[in-house]
Amino acid sequence: MTTFNPAEFAPTGLTPVEMAKFASARRASYFVEQGMRLGLGTGSTAFWLVRVLGHMVREQGLQIRAVPTSERTAEQARAEGIDVVTLQDVGWLDLTIDGADEFDPALNLIKGGGGAHLREKIVATASDRMIVISDASKQVDTLGAFPLPVEIVPFGWQATRHLIEESLLGVDVGARKSTLRMNGTQPYTTDEGNLIIDLHLSRIANARQLSLMLNQIAGVVENGLFVDICDTVVIGHPDGSDEVIDLVADSGLTDDSDASDNIFKDIAD
């Protein structure tokens, strides 16, 4: 059986911040196996994952089919020699590896700082497993310090924003400020052509409740709360070391247990 060694890829001259991102990406790549259908995330840490996987593809014969979560990740993956496919091509994924803007002790996440959380959530929930790669700065006791992205359709976006702001009055959050994400002087648009409202909440007491409420508002496409989707986080450190938080392993349950099943998995059958 072919043995793959991500440690063979060892860039030099990294800053402590970049080393931490690289260390988490390198450790997560050990979970990648020959022939996997793999979801590739978007962001500065996912960038390093694609670099490592590209080396394994070119130099070690790793064969994977990858579904990127953004156009920029797709472009990078192709440049690295990775076989890029669509979710329609493969139907279901073995594993998704992605970054996060925040994660709490239950491994609930805030994602979407890069504006790709819609595709990221679609890909993650169409996977047997999601692993998050991160540095220690993203670990929080309570979600909410990082602005929560809400992707909305352009039509009537002001009305949608007003409904979002009204709905926040009924939930336990630390603040209730919203801003339209901008790209210079123009509104930022996602790969799907939508807009993003960033919610500056400071603290989110009940992520599940907030996520469900936001997605019931007409005009909202998806929000950046990932609840009960991720079960493993790999944290990289500036000295190049890493640590793994695995909810399944720490609970003593196996991957076949009901607690680790993805509730969307039946659609792959």
PDB file of N, CA, C and O in Angstrom, residues 170-227:
ATOM      1  N   GLY A 170     -35.221  39.360  19.268  1.00  0.00           N
ATOM      2  CA  GLY A 170     -35.803  38.259  20.028  1.00  0.00           C
ATOM      3  C   GLY A 170     -34.824  37.174  20.421  1.00  0.00           C
ATOM      4  O   GLY A 170     -35.248  36.121  20.903  1.00  0.00           O
ATOM      5  N   VAL A 171     -33.511  37.389  20.210  1.00  0.00           N
ATOM      6  CA  VAL A 171     -32.525  36.368  20.563  1.00  0.00           C
ATOM      7  C   VAL A 171     -31.486  36.948  21.507  1.00  0.00           C
ATOM      8  O   VAL A 171     -31.295  38.169  21.587  1.00  0.00           O
ATOM      9  N   ASP A 172     -30.806  36.064  22.220  1.00  0.00           N
ATOM     10  CA  ASP A 172     -29.821  36.461  23.220  1.00  0.00           C
ATOM     11  C   ASP A 172     -28.452  36.629  22.556  1.00  0.00           C
ATOM     12  O   ASP A 172     -27.715  35.661  22.345  1.00  0.00           O
ATOM     13  N   VAL A 173     -28.146  37.869  22.204  1.00  0.00           N
ATOM     14  CA  VAL A 173     -26.838  38.201  21.630  1.00  0.00           C
ATOM     15  C   VAL A 173     -26.299  39.429  22.357  1.00  0.00           C
ATOM     16  O   VAL A 173     -27.041  40.155  23.023  1.00  0.00           O
ATOM     17  N   GLY A 174     -24.980  39.669  22.202  1.00  0.00           N
ATOM     18  CA  GLY A 174     -24.366  40.755  22.939  1.00  0.00           C
ATOM     19  C   GLY A 174     -24.515  42.117  22.291  1.00  0.00           C
ATOM     20  O   GLY A 174     -24.413  43.142  22.955  1.00  0.00           O
ATOM     21  N   ALA A 175     -24.727  42.147  20.980  1.00  0.00           N
ATOM     22  CA  ALA A 175     -24.892  43.402  20.241  1.00  0.00           C
ATOM     23  C   ALA A 175     -25.729  43.109  19.006  1.00  0.00           C
ATOM     24  O   ALA A 175     -25.961  41.939  18.667  1.00  0.00           O
ATOM     25  N   ARG A 176     -26.180  44.167  18.328  1.00  0.00           N
ATOM     26  CA  ARG A 176     -27.104  43.951  17.206  1.00  0.00           C
ATOM     27  C   ARG A 176     -26.802  44.906  16.047  1.00  0.00           C
ATOM     28  O   ARG A 176     -27.690  45.484  15.461  1.00  0.00           O
ATOM     29  N   LYS A 177     -25.542  45.007  15.688  1.00  0.00           N
ATOM     30  CA  LYS A 177     -25.156  45.876  14.580  1.00  0.00           C
ATOM     31  C   LYS A 177     -25.017  45.056  13.301  1.00  0.00           C
ATOM     32  O   LYS A 177     -24.495  43.941  13.323  1.00  0.00           O
ATOM     33  N   SER A 178     -25.473  45.611  12.180  1.00  0.00           N
ATOM     34  CA  SER A 178     -25.319  44.936  10.891  1.00  0.00           C
ATOM     35  C   SER A 178     -24.679  45.890   9.894  1.00  0.00           C
ATOM     36  O   SER A 178     -24.922  47.100   9.931  1.00  0.00           O
ATOM     37  N   THR A 179     -23.851  45.327   9.004  1.00  0.00           N
ATOM     38  CA  THR A 179     -23.224  46.118   7.950  1.00  0.00           C
ATOM     39  C   THR A 179     -23.274  45.339   6.646  1.00  0.00           C
ATOM     40  O   THR A 179     -23.174  44.105   6.633  1.00  0.00           O
ATOM     41  N   LEU A 180     -23.428  46.059   5.551  1.00  0.00           N
ATOM     42  CA  LEU A 180     -23.337  45.458   4.226  1.00  0.00           C
ATOM     43  C   LEU A 180     -21.859  45.322   3.883  1.00  0.00           C
ATOM     44  O   LEU A 180     -21.107  46.302   3.918  1.00  0.00           O
ATOM     45  N   ARG A 181     -21.423  44.110   3.559  1.00  0.00           N
ATOM     46  CA  ARG A 181     -20.014  43.922   3.224  1.00  0.00           C
ATOM     47  C   ARG A 181     -19.696  44.617   1.906  1.00  0.00           C
ATOM     48  O   ARG A 181     -20.441  44.488   0.932  1.00  0.00           O
ATOM     49  N   MET A 182     -18.573  45.331   1.907  1.00  0.00           N
ATOM     50  CA  MET A 182     -18.182  46.103   0.730  1.00  0.00           C
ATOM     51  C   MET A 182     -16.886  45.568   0.137  1.00  0.00           C
ATOM     52  O   MET A 182     -16.060  44.963   0.828  1.00  0.00           O
ATOM     53  N   ASN A 183     -16.711  45.810  -1.145  1.00  0.00           N
ATOM     54  CA  ASN A 183     -15.465  45.545  -1.849  1.00  0.00           C
ATOM     55  C   ASN A 183     -15.036  46.867  -2.474  1.00  0.00           C
ATOM     56  O   ASN A 183     -15.431  47.192  -3.586  1.00  0.00           O
ATOM     57  N   GLY A 184     -14.269  47.638  -1.715  1.00  0.00           N
ATOM     58  CA  GLY A 184     -13.966  48.999  -2.141  1.00  0.00           C
ATOM     59  C   GLY A 184     -15.206  49.864  -2.002  1.00  0.00           C
ATOM     60  O   GLY A 184     -15.815  49.943  -0.938  1.00  0.00           O
ATOM     61  N   THR A 185     -15.609  50.465  -3.093  1.00  0.00           N
ATOM     62  CA  THR A 185     -16.792  51.334  -3.068  1.00  0.00           C
ATOM     63  C   THR A 185     -18.064  50.608  -3.492  1.00  0.00           C
ATOM     64  O   THR A 185     -19.148  51.204  -3.480  1.00  0.00           O
ATOM     65  N   GLN A 186     -17.934  49.328  -3.848  1.00  0.00           N
ATOM     66  CA  GLN A 186     -19.077  48.564  -4.313  1.00  0.00           C
ATOM     67  C   GLN A 186     -19.411  47.437  -3.330  1.00  0.00           C
ATOM     68  O   GLN A 186     -18.528  46.934  -2.633  1.00  0.00           O
ATOM     69  N   PRO A 187     -20.673  47.014  -3.267  1.00  0.00           N
ATOM     70  CA  PRO A 187     -21.016  45.871  -2.419  1.00  0.00           C
ATOM     71  C   PRO A 187     -20.258  44.622  -2.846  1.00  0.00           C
ATOM     72  O   PRO A 187     -20.082  44.366  -4.038  1.00  0.00           O
ATOM     73  N   TYR A 188     -19.793  43.887  -1.863  1.00  0.00           N
ATOM     74  CA  TYR A 188     -19.132  42.610  -2.133  1.00  0.00           C
ATOM     75  C   TYR A 188     -20.168  41.622  -2.681  1.00  0.00           C
ATOM     76  O   TYR A 188     -21.292  41.540  -2.174  1.00  0.00           O
ATOM     77  N   THR A 189     -19.798  40.876  -3.710  1.00  0.00           N
ATOM     78  CA  THR A 189     -20.681  39.844  -4.248  1.00  0.00           C
ATOM     79  C   THR A 189     -19.995  38.490  -4.152  1.00  0.00           C
ATOM     80  O   THR A 189     -18.793  38.363  -4.402  1.00  0.00           O
ATOM     81  N   THR A 190     -20.758  37.458  -3.800  1.00  0.00           N
ATOM     82  CA  THR A 190     -20.234  36.111  -3.670  1.00  0.00           C
ATOM     83  C   THR A 190     -20.114  35.447  -5.035  1.00  0.00           C
ATOM     84  O   THR A 190     -20.541  35.991  -6.055  1.00  0.00           O
ATOM     85  N   ASP A 191     -19.551  34.236  -5.054  1.00  0.00           N
ATOM     86  CA  ASP A 191     -19.451  33.472  -6.301  1.00  0.00           C
ATOM     87  C   ASP A 191     -20.827  33.181  -6.890  1.00  0.00           C
ATOM     88  O   ASP A 191     -20.952  32.924  -8.093  1.00  0.00           O
ATOM     89  N   GLU A 192     -21.857  33.220  -6.050  1.00  0.00           N
ATOM     90  CA  GLU A 192     -23.224  32.984  -6.522  1.00  0.00           C
ATOM     91  C   GLU A 192     -23.941  34.283  -6.897  1.00  0.00           C
ATOM     92  O   GLU A 192     -25.130  34.268  -7.236  1.00  0.00           O
ATOM     93  N   GLY A 193     -23.230  35.413  -6.822  1.00  0.00           N
ATOM     94  CA  GLY A 193     -23.820  36.695  -7.193  1.00  0.00           C
ATOM     95  C   GLY A 193     -24.670  37.327  -6.117  1.00  0.00           C
ATOM     96  O   GLY A 193     -25.463  38.250  -6.395  1.00  0.00           O
ATOM     97  N   ASN A 194     -24.527  36.881  -4.874  1.00  0.00           N
ATOM     98  CA  ASN A 194     -25.325  37.404  -3.770  1.00  0.00           C
ATOM     99  C   ASN A 194     -24.542  38.431  -2.955  1.00  0.00           C
ATOM    100  O   ASN A 194     -23.340  38.632  -3.158  1.00  0.00           O
ATOM    101  N   LEU A 195     -25.237  39.075  -2.019  1.00  0.00           N
ATOM    102  CA  LEU A 195     -24.636  40.043  -1.109  1.00  0.00           C
ATOM    103  C   LEU A 195     -24.432  39.396   0.265  1.00  0.00           C
ATOM    104  O   LEU A 195     -24.998  38.341   0.555  1.00  0.00           O
ATOM    105  N   ILE A 196     -23.635  40.048   1.103  1.00  0.00           N
ATOM    106  CA  ILE A 196     -23.416  39.564   2.465  1.00  0.00           C
ATOM    107  C   ILE A 196     -23.682  40.681   3.464  1.00  0.00           C
ATOM    108  O   ILE A 196     -23.152  41.792   3.330  1.00  0.00           O
ATOM    109  N   ILE A 197     -24.521  40.382   4.440  1.00  0.00           N
ATOM    110  CA  ILE A 197     -24.712  41.244   5.603  1.00  0.00           C
ATOM    111  C   ILE A 197     -23.904  40.640   6.749  1.00  0.00           C
ATOM    112  O   ILE A 197     -24.079  39.470   7.102  1.00  0.00           O
ATOM    113  N   ASP A 198     -22.984  41.422   7.315  1.00  0.00           N
ATOM    114  CA  ASP A 198     -22.200  40.965   8.466  1.00  0.00           C
ATOM    115  C   ASP A 198     -22.869  41.439   9.748  1.00  0.00           C
ATOM    116  O   ASP A 198     -23.142  42.636   9.916  1.00  0.00           O
ATOM    117  N   LEU A 199     -23.131  40.488  10.645  1.00  0.00           N
ATOM    118  CA  LEU A 199     -23.774  40.796  11.925  1.00  0.00           C
ATOM    119  C   LEU A 199     -22.718  40.857  13.019  1.00  0.00           C
ATOM    120  O   LEU A 199     -22.024  39.873  13.280  1.00  0.00           O
ATOM    121  N   HIS A 200     -22.603  42.006  13.665  1.00  0.00           N
ATOM    122  CA  HIS A 200     -21.633  42.211  14.732  1.00  0.00           C
ATOM    123  C   HIS A 200     -22.374  42.005  16.058  1.00  0.00           C
ATOM    124  O   HIS A 200     -23.015  42.915  16.579  1.00  0.00           O
ATOM    125  N   LEU A 201     -22.270  40.795  16.580  1.00  0.00           N
ATOM    126  CA  LEU A 201     -23.122  40.367  17.698  1.00  0.00           C
ATOM    127  C   LEU A 201     -22.380  40.262  19.032  1.00  0.00           C
ATOM    128  O   LEU A 201     -23.023  40.137  20.073  1.00  0.00           O
ATOM    129  N   SER A 202     -21.056  40.232  18.995  1.00  0.00           N
ATOM    130  CA  SER A 202     -20.211  40.129  20.196  1.00  0.00           C
ATOM    131  C   SER A 202     -20.324  38.779  20.896  1.00  0.00           C
ATOM    132  O   SER A 202     -19.322  38.156  21.251  1.00  0.00           O
ATOM    133  N   ARG A 203     -21.540  38.298  21.082  1.00  0.00           N
ATOM    134  CA  ARG A 203     -21.765  37.031  21.788  1.00  0.00           C
ATOM    135  C   ARG A 203     -23.044  36.396  21.262  1.00  0.00           C
ATOM    136  O   ARG A 203     -24.054  37.066  21.123  1.00  0.00           O
ATOM    137  N   ILE A 204     -22.974  35.075  20.986  1.00  0.00           N
ATOM    138  CA  ILE A 204     -24.149  34.331  20.531  1.00  0.00           C
ATOM    139  C   ILE A 204     -24.454  33.257  21.572  1.00  0.00           C
ATOM    140  O   ILE A 204     -23.688  32.310  21.756  1.00  0.00           O
ATOM    141  N   ALA A 205     -25.558  33.408  22.275  1.00  0.00           N
ATOM    142  CA  ALA A 205     -25.886  32.471  23.353  1.00  0.00           C
ATOM    143  C   ALA A 205     -26.352  31.124  22.823  1.00  0.00           C
ATOM    144  O   ALA A 205     -26.059  30.083  23.412  1.00  0.00           O
ATOM    145  N   ASN A 206     -27.097  31.124  21.715  1.00  0.00           N
ATOM    146  CA  ASN A 206     -27.662  29.883  21.188  1.00  0.00           C
ATOM    147  C   ASN A 206     -27.476  29.873  19.669  1.00  0.00           C
ATOM    148  O   ASN A 206     -28.298  30.415  18.930  1.00  0.00           O
ATOM    149  N   ALA A 207     -26.382  29.259  19.221  1.00  0.00           N
ATOM    150  CA  ALA A 207     -26.048  29.281  17.795  1.00  0.00           C
ATOM    151  C   ALA A 207     -27.089  28.540  16.962  1.00  0.00           C
ATOM    152  O   ALA A 207     -27.446  28.973  15.861  1.00  0.00           O
ATOM    153  N   ARG A 208     -27.585  27.430  17.462  1.00  0.00           N
ATOM    154  CA  ARG A 208     -28.563  26.651  16.714  1.00  0.00           C
ATOM    155  C   ARG A 208     -29.849  27.453  16.487  1.00  0.00           C
ATOM    156  O   ARG A 208     -30.385  27.514  15.378  1.00  0.00           O
ATOM    157  N   GLN A 209     -30.338  28.081  17.544  1.00  0.00           N
ATOM    158  CA  GLN A 209     -31.563  28.877  17.443  1.00  0.00           C
ATOM    159  C   GLN A 209     -31.381  30.023  16.459  1.00  0.00           C
ATOM    160  O   GLN A 209     -32.249  30.280  15.612  1.00  0.00           O
ATOM    161  N   LEU A 210     -30.258  30.710  16.553  1.00  0.00           N
ATOM    162  CA  LEU A 210     -30.015  31.850  15.669  1.00  0.00           C
ATOM    163  C   LEU A 210     -29.919  31.409  14.219  1.00  0.00           C
ATOM    164  O   LEU A 210     -30.475  32.059  13.323  1.00  0.00           O
ATOM    165  N   SER A 211     -29.233  30.319  13.960  1.00  0.00           N
ATOM    166  CA  SER A 211     -29.084  29.826  12.584  1.00  0.00           C
ATOM    167  C   SER A 211     -30.431  29.479  11.967  1.00  0.00           C
ATOM    168  O   SER A 211     -30.735  29.872  10.834  1.00  0.00           O
ATOM    169  N   LEU A 212     -31.263  28.767  12.715  1.00  0.00           N
ATOM    170  CA  LEU A 212     -32.589  28.394  12.210  1.00  0.00           C
ATOM    171  C   LEU A 212     -33.445  29.627  11.955  1.00  0.00           C
ATOM    172  O   LEU A 212     -34.158  29.703  10.948  1.00  0.00           O
ATOM    173  N   MET A 213     -33.374  30.597  12.861  1.00  0.00           N
ATOM    174  CA  MET A 213     -34.187  31.801  12.720  1.00  0.00           C
ATOM    175  C   MET A 213     -33.777  32.599  11.486  1.00  0.00           C
ATOM    176  O   MET A 213     -34.617  33.043  10.703  1.00  0.00           O
ATOM    177  N   LEU A 214     -32.480  32.788  11.294  1.00  0.00           N
ATOM    178  CA  LEU A 214     -32.001  33.563  10.158  1.00  0.00           C
ATOM    179  C   LEU A 214     -32.410  32.940   8.829  1.00  0.00           C
ATOM    180  O   LEU A 214     -32.812  33.639   7.890  1.00  0.00           O
ATOM    181  N   ASN A 215     -32.331  31.621   8.747  1.00  0.00           N
ATOM    182  CA  ASN A 215     -32.623  30.954   7.482  1.00  0.00           C
ATOM    183  C   ASN A 215     -34.114  30.887   7.165  1.00  0.00           C
ATOM    184  O   ASN A 215     -34.502  30.453   6.084  1.00  0.00           O
ATOM    185  N   GLN A 216     -34.959  31.319   8.086  1.00  0.00           N
ATOM    186  CA  GLN A 216     -36.397  31.392   7.815  1.00  0.00           C
ATOM    187  C   GLN A 216     -36.810  32.735   7.214  1.00  0.00           C
ATOM    188  O   GLN A 216     -37.948  32.903   6.777  1.00  0.00           O
ATOM    189  N   ILE A 217     -35.880  33.684   7.157  1.00  0.00           N
ATOM    190  CA  ILE A 217     -36.205  35.024   6.661  1.00  0.00           C
ATOM    191  C   ILE A 217     -36.154  35.036   5.136  1.00  0.00           C
ATOM    192  O   ILE A 217     -35.170  34.586   4.533  1.00  0.00           O
ATOM    193  N   ALA A 218     -37.193  35.547   4.516  1.00  0.00           N
ATOM    194  CA  ALA A 218     -37.227  35.627   3.056  1.00  0.00           C
ATOM    195  C   ALA A 218     -36.079  36.502   2.562  1.00  0.00           C
ATOM    196  O   ALA A 218     -35.867  37.609   3.070  1.00  0.00           O
ATOM    197  N   GLY A 219     -35.343  35.999   1.586  1.00  0.00           N
ATOM    198  CA  GLY A 219     -34.196  36.720   1.046  1.00  0.00           C
ATOM    199  C   GLY A 219     -32.869  36.230   1.575  1.00  0.00           C
ATOM    200  O   GLY A 219     -31.824  36.496   0.975  1.00  0.00           O
ATOM    201  N   VAL A 220     -32.891  35.530   2.708  1.00  0.00           N
ATOM    202  CA  VAL A 220     -31.658  34.947   3.253  1.00  0.00           C
ATOM    203  C   VAL A 220     -31.377  33.632   2.540  1.00  0.00           C
ATOM    204  O   VAL A 220     -32.243  32.761   2.448  1.00  0.00           O
ATOM    205  N   VAL A 221     -30.163  33.493   2.039  1.00  0.00           N
ATOM    206  CA  VAL A 221     -29.756  32.259   1.366  1.00  0.00           C
ATOM    207  C   VAL A 221     -29.113  31.297   2.365  1.00  0.00           C
ATOM    208  O   VAL A 221     -29.464  30.123   2.428  1.00  0.00           O
ATOM    209  N   GLU A 222     -28.164  31.785   3.163  1.00  0.00           N
ATOM    210  CA  GLU A 222     -27.493  30.945   4.157  1.00  0.00           C
ATOM    211  C   GLU A 222     -26.714  31.835   5.107  1.00  0.00           C
ATOM    212  O   GLU A 222     -26.342  32.961   4.763  1.00  0.00           O
ATOM    213  N   ASN A 223     -26.497  31.338   6.320  1.00  0.00           N
ATOM    214  CA  ASN A 223     -25.692  32.065   7.304  1.00  0.00           C
ATOM    215  C   ASN A 223     -24.410  31.293   7.600  1.00  0.00           C
ATOM    216  O   ASN A 223     -24.265  30.132   7.231  1.00  0.00           O
ATOM    217  N   GLY A 224     -23.480  31.946   8.287  1.00  0.00           N
ATOM    218  CA  GLY A 224     -22.167  31.369   8.520  1.00  0.00           C
ATOM    219  C   GLY A 224     -22.020  30.546   9.781  1.00  0.00           C
ATOM    220  O   GLY A 224     -20.892  30.202  10.167  1.00  0.00           O
ATOM    221  N   LEU A 225     -23.120  30.180  10.433  1.00  0.00           N
ATOM    222  CA  LEU A 225     -23.050  29.287  11.594  1.00  0.00           C
ATOM    223  C   LEU A 225     -23.061  27.840  11.125  1.00  0.00           C
ATOM    224  O   LEU A 225     -23.968  27.414  10.403  1.00  0.00           O
ATOM    225  N   PHE A 226     -22.046  27.080  11.531  1.00  0.00           N
ATOM    226  CA  PHE A 226     -21.959  25.656  11.224  1.00  0.00           C
ATOM    227  C   PHE A 226     -22.162  24.908  12.537  1.00  0.00           C
ATOM    228  O   PHE A 226     -21.266  24.880  13.390  1.00  0.00           O
ATOM    229  N   VAL A 227     -23.340  24.323  12.716  1.00  0.00           N
ATOM    230  CA  VAL A 227     -23.710  23.667  13.962  1.00  0.00           C
ATOM    231  C   VAL A 227     -23.841  22.163  13.721  1.00  0.00           C
ATOM    232  O   VAL A 227     -24.534  21.731  12.795  1.00  0.00           O
TER     233      VAL A 227
END
